[in-house]
C-alpha positions as a LaTeX table, in Angstrom:
\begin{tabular}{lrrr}
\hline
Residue & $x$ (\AA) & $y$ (\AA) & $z$ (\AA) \\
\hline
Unk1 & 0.00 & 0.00 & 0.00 \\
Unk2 & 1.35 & 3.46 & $-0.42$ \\
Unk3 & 1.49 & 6.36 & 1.61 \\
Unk4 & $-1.65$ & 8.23 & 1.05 \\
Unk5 & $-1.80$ & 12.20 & 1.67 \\
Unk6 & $-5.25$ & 12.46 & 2.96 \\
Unk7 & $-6.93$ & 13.11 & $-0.12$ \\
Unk8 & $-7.18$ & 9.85 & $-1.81$ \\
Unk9 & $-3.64$ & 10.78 & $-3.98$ \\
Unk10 & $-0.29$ & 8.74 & $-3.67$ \\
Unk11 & 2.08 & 11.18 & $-1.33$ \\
Unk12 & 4.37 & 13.56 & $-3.44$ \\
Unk13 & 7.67 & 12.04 & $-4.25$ \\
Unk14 & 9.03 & 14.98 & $-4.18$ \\
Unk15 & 8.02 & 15.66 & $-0.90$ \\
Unk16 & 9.13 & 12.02 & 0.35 \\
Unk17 & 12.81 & 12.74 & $-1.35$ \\
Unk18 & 12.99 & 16.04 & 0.47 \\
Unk19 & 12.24 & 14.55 & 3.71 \\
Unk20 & 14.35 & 11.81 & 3.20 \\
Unk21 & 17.33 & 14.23 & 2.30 \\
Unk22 & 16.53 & 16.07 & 5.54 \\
Unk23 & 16.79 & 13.53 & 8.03 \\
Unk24 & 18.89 & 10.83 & 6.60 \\
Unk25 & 21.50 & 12.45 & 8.90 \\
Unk26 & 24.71 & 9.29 & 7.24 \\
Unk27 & 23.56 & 9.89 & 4.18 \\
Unk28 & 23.50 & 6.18 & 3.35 \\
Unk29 & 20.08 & 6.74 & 1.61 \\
Unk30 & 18.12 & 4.79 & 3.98 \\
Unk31 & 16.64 & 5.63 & 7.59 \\
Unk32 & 17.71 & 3.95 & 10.67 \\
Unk33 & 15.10 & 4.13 & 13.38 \\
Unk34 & 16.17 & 7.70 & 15.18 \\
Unk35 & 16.15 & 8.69 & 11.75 \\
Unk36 & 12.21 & 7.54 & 11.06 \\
Unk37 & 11.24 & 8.41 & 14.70 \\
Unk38 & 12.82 & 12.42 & 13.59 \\
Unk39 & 10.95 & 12.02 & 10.22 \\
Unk40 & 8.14 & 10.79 & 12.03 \\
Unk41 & 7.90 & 13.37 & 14.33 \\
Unk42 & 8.20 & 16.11 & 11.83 \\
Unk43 & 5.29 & 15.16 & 9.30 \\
Unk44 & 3.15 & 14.76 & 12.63 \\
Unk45 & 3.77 & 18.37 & 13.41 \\
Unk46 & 3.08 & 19.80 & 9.80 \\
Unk47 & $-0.10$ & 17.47 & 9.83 \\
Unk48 & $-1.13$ & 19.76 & 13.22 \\
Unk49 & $-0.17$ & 22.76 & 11.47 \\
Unk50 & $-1.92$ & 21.51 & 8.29 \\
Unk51 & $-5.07$ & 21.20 & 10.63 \\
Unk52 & $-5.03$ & 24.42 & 11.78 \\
Unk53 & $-5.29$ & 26.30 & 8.66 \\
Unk54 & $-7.34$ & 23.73 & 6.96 \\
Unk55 & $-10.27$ & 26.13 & 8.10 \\
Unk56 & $-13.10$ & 24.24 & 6.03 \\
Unk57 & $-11.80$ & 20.82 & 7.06 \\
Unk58 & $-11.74$ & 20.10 & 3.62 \\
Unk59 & $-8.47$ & 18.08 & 3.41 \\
Unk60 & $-7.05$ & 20.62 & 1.50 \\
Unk61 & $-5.61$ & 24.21 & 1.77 \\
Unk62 & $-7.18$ & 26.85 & $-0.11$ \\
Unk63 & $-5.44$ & 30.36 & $-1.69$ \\
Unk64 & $-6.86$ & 31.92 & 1.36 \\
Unk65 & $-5.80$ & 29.51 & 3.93 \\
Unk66 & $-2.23$ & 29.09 & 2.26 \\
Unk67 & $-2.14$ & 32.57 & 2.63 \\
Unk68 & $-3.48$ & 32.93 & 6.34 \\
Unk69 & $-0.91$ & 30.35 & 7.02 \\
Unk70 & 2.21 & 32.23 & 6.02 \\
Unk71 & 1.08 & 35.17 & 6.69 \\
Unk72 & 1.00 & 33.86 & 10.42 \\
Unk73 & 4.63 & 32.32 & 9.56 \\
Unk74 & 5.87 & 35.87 & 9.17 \\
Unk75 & 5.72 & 35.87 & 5.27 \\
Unk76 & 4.02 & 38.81 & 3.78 \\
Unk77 & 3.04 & 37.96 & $-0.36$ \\
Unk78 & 0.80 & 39.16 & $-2.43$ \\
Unk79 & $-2.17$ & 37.22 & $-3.51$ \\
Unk80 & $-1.00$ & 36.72 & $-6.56$ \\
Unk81 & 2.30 & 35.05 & $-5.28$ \\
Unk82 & 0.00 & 33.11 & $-3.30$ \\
Unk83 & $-1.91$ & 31.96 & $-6.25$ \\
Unk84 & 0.92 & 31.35 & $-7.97$ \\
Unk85 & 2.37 & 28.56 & $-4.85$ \\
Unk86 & $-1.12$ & 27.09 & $-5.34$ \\
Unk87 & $-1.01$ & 26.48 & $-8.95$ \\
Unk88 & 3.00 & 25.45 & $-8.57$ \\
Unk89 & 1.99 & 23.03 & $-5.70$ \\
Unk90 & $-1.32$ & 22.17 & $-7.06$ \\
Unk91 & $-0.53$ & 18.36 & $-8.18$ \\
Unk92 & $-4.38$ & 17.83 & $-9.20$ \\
Unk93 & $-5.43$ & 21.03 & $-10.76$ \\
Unk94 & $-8.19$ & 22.18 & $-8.42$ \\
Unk95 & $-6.96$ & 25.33 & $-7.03$ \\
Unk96 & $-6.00$ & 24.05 & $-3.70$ \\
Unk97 & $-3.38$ & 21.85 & $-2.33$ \\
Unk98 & $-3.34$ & 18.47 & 0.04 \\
Unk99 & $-1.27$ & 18.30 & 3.23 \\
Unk100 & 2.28 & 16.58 & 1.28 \\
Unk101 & 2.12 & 19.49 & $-1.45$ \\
Unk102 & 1.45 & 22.01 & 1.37 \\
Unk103 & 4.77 & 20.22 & 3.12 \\
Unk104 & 6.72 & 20.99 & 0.40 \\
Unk105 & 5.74 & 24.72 & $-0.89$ \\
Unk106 & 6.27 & 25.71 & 3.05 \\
Unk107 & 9.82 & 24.22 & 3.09 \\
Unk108 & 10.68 & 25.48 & $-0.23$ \\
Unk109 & 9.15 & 28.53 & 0.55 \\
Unk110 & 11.60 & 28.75 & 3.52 \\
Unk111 & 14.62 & 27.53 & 1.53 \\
Unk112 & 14.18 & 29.83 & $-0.81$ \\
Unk113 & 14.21 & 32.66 & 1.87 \\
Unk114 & 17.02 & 31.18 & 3.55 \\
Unk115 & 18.86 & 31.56 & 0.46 \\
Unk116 & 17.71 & 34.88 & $-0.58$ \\
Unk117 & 18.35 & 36.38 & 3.39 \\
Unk118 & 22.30 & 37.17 & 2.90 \\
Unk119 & 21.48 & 39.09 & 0.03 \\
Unk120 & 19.10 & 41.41 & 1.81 \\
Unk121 & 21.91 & 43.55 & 3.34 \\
Unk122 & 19.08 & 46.02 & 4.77 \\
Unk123 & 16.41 & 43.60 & 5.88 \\
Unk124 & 14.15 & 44.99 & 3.92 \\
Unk125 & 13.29 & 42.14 & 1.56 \\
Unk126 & 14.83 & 43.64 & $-1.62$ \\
Unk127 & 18.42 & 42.17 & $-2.84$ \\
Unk128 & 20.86 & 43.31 & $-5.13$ \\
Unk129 & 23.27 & 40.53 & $-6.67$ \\
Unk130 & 24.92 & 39.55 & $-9.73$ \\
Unk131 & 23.57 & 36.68 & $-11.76$ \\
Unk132 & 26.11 & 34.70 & $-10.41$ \\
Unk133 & 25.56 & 34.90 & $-7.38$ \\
Unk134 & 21.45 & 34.22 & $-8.09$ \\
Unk135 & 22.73 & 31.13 & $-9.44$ \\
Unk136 & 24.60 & 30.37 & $-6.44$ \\
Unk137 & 22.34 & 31.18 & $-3.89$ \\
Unk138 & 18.88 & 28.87 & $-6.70$ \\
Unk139 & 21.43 & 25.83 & $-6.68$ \\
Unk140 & 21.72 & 25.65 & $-2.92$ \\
Unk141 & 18.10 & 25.28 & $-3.03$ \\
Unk142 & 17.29 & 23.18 & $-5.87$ \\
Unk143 & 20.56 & 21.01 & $-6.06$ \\
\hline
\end{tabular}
């Protein structure tokens, strides 16, 4: 049987590889137990958080919830950046995403911002930096 995301749909391999990069702390490809209890552990408290702003109950997070939820994260986008995560993350076309896809636009949200931060000399959220260094800073995040 495979692992199931809540809404009928096989869970995001993409998702599943990024976990598996995060806690497969050897980096032997394969989880030990402390590694599975860690992973564990973390998908049960995005499932909590996924339950939070999954306002309708609907199994699914909406433009307005994804955005309720990272607004309370301490991002501040636009709708239309919001809209645009939903129909990036949106594996089944229907304007919202299921609790694995929401997984994976929050941590690559945060990547991404992790990556961008050293740029943002003033803390202001704008950056200046050559394309070089764009690269540098992408490849850290998609690599």
């Amino acid at each position: 049987m495979a692992l199931q995301n809540g809404v009928g749909t096989q869970f995001n391999m993409k998702t599943i590889d990024l976990m598996i990069c995060m806690f497969d702390r050897d980096g032997n490809g394969n989880m030990n137990m402390q590694e599975f209890a860690q992973l564990f552990n973390y998908v049960q408290q995005w499932m909590a958080c996924f339950k939070q702003y999954d306002r309708d109950g609907s199994g699914t997070i909406s433009c307005q919830e994804l955005h309720h939820a990272l607004s309370s994260f301490g991002f501040r986008l636009s709708p239309q950046f919001i809209s645009l995560m939903i129909r990036k993350f949106d594996r089944t076309r229907r304007g919202q995403i299921a609790f694995d896809d929401f997984m994976l636009a929050c941590v690559c949200l945060q990547n991404l911002t992790n990556a961008f931060m050293p740029h943002d000399t003033q803390r202001n959220g704008n950056a200046q930096f050559s394309y070089e260094a764009f690269l540098t800073a992408a490849f850290t995040v998609v690599a």
